[in-house]
mmCIF file of C-alpha atoms in Angstrom:
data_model
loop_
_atom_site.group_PDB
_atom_site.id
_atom_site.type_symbol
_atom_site.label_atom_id
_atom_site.label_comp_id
_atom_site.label_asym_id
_atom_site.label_seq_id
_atom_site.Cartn_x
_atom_site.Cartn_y
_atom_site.Cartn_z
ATOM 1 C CA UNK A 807 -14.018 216.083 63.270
ATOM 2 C CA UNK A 808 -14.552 212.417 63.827
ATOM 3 C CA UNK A 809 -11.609 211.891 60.913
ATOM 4 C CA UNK A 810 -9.330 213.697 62.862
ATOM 5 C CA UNK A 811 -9.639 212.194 65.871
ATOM 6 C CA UNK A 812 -9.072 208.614 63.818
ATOM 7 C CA UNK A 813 -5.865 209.825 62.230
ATOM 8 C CA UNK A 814 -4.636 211.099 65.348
ATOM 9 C CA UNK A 815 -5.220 207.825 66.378
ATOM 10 C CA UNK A 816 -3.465 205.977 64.099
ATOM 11 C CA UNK A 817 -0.558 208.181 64.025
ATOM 12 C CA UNK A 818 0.182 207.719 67.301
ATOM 13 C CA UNK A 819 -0.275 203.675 67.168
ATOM 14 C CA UNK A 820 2.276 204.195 64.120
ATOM 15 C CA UNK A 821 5.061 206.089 66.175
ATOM 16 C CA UNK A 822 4.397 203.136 68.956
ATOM 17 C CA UNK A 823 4.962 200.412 66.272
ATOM 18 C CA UNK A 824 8.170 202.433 65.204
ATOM 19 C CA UNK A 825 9.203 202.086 68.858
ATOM 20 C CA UNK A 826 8.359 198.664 69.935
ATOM 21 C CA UNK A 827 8.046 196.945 66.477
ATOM 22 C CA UNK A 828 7.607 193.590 68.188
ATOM 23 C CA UNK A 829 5.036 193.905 70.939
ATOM 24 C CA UNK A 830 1.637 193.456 69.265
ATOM 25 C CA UNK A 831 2.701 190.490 67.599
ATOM 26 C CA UNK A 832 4.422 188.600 70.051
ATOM 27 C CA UNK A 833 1.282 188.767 71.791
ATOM 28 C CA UNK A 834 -0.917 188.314 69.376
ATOM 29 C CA UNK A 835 0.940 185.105 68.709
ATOM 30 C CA UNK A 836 1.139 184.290 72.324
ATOM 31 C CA UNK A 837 -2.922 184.683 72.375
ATOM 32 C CA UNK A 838 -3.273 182.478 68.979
ATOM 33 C CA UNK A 839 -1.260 179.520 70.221
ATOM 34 C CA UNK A 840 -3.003 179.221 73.624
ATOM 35 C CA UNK A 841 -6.681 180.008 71.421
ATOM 36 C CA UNK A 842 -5.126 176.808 69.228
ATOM 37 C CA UNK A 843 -4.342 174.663 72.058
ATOM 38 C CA UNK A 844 -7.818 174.887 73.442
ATOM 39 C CA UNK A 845 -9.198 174.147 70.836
ATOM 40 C CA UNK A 846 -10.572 177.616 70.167
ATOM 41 C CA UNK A 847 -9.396 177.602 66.217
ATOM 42 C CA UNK A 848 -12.380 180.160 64.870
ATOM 43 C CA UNK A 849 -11.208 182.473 67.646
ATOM 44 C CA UNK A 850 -7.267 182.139 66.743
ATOM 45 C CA UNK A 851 -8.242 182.870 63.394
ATOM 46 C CA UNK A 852 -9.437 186.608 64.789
ATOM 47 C CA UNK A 853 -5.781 186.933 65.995
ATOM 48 C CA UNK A 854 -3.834 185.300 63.047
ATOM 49 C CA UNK A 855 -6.051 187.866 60.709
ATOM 50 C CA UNK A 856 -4.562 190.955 62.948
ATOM 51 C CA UNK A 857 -1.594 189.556 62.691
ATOM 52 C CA UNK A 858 -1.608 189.559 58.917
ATOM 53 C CA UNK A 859 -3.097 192.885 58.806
ATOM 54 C CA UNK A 860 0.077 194.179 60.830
ATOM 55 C CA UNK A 861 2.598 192.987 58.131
ATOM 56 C CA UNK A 862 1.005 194.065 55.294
ATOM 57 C CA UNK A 863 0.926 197.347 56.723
ATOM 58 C CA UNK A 864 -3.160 197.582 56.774
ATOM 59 C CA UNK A 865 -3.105 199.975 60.293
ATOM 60 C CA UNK A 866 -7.354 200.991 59.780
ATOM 61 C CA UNK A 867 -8.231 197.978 59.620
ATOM 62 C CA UNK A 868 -5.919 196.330 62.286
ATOM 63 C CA UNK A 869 -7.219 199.406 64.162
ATOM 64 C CA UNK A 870 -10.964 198.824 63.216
ATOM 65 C CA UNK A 871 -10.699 194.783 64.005
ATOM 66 C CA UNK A 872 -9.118 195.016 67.163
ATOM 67 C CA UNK A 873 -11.660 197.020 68.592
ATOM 68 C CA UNK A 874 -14.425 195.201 66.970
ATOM 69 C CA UNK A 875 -17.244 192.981 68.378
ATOM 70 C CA UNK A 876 -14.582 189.452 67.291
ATOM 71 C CA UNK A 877 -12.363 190.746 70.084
ATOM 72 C CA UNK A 878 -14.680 192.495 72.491
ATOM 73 C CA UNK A 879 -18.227 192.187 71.789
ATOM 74 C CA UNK A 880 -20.596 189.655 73.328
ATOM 75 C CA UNK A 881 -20.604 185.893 72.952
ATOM 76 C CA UNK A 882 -18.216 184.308 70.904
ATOM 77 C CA UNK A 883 -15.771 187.152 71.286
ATOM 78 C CA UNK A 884 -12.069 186.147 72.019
ATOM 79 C CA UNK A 885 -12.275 187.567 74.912
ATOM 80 C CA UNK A 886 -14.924 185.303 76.184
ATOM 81 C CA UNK A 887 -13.511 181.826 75.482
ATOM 82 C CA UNK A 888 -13.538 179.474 77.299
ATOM 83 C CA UNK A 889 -10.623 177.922 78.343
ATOM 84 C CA UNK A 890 -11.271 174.466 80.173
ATOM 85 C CA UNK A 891 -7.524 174.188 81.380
ATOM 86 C CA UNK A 892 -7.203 176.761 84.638
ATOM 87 C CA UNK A 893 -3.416 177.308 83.799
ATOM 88 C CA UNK A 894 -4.117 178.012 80.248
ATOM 89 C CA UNK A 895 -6.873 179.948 80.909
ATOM 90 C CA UNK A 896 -4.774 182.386 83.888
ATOM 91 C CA UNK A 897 -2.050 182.588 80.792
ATOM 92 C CA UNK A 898 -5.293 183.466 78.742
ATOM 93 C CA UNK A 899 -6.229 186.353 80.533
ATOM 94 C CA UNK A 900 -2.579 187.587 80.885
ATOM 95 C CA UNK A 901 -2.015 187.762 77.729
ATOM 96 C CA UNK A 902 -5.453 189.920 77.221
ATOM 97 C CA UNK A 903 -4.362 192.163 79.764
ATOM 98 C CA UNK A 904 -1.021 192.918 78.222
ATOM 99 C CA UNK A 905 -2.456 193.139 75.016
ATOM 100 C CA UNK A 906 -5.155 195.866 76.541
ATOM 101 C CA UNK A 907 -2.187 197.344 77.829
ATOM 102 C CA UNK A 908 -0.478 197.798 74.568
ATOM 103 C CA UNK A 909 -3.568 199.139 73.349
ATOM 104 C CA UNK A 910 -3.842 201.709 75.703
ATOM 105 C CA UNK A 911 -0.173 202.749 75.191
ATOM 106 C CA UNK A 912 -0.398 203.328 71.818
ATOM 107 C CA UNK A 913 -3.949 204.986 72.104
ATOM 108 C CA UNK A 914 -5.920 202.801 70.157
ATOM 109 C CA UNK A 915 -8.282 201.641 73.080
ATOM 110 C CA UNK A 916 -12.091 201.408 72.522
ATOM 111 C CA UNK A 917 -14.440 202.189 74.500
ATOM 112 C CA UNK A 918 -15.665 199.393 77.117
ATOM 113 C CA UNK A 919 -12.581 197.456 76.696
ATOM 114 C CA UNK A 920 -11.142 198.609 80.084
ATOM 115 C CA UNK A 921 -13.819 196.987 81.924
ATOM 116 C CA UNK A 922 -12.618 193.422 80.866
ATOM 117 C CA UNK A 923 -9.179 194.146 82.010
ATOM 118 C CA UNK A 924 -10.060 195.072 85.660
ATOM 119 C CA UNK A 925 -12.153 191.954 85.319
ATOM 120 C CA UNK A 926 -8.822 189.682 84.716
ATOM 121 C CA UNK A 927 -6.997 191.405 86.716
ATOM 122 C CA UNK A 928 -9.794 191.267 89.635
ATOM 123 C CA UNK A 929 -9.331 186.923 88.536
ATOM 124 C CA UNK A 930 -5.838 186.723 88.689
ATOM 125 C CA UNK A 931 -5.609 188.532 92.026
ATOM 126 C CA UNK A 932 -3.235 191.274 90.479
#
C-alpha cells in the first residue's frame, strides 16, 4: 500500500517536470546562490546535490532528499539558516515559499513542511 502511494507520487511529480521542466531548478539555483552568498556553503551543497539528482534523472531520491531532515528537519536544516543580511534573508524565504509551492503542485509535499511556509509568509507580510 505504502508503495503505491510513493509511485503515485512520483508519477505525478514526473508529469509536472514534463510540464514545467525548468521550475525546480531555477529555484533551486536561486536558493544555492543566496545559501553561497551568506556564507551558508554546507547548506548550498543540500541544494546543488538536488540539483544533480534532477539531471541525472534520480526522481526517489530527489523525492526522498527534498523532504528529508537537510531541508526541513531541525537545526542546521536549510530552512533554518540564518541569513544576517535582512534583504537576502526576505529573498531567502521567498524563494522557500515558491519552492514549497512547487512542491505542493506537483504533490511531493511532506508532512510538516506547510507549517514553515505560513511562517514566511506570516514574515514577509504576504
Amino acid at each position: 500500500m505504502f508503495g503505491f502511494y510513493r509511485r503515485k507520487n512520483k508519477n505525478q511529480f514526473l508529469i509536472y517536470l514534463k510540464e514545467n521542466p525548468d521550475d525546480y531548478v531555477n529555484v533551486l539555483t536561486s536558493l544555492s546562490n543566496i545559501l553561497n552568498k551568506s556564507q551558508n556553503h554546507r547548506l548550498a551543497e543540500v541544494t546543488d546535490e538536488l540539483i544533480e539528482l534532477l539531471k541525472q534523472e534520480k526522481f526517489d531520491e530527489f523525492i526522498k532528499l527534498i523532504n528529508g531532515v537537510d531541508m526541513w528537519g531541525g537545526p542546521g536544516a536549510v530552512w533554518e539558516v540564518y541569513i544576517a543580511n535582512c534583504f537576502e534573508e526576505k529573498e531567502f524565504q521567498r524563494t522557500i515559499i515558491s519552492l514549497i509551492d512547487l512542491m505542493e503542485r506537483a504533490k511531493i509535499l511532506g508532512s510538516g513542511i506547510k507549517p514553515i511556509r505560513r511562517l514566511f509568509r506570516k514574515e514577509l507580510g504576504l
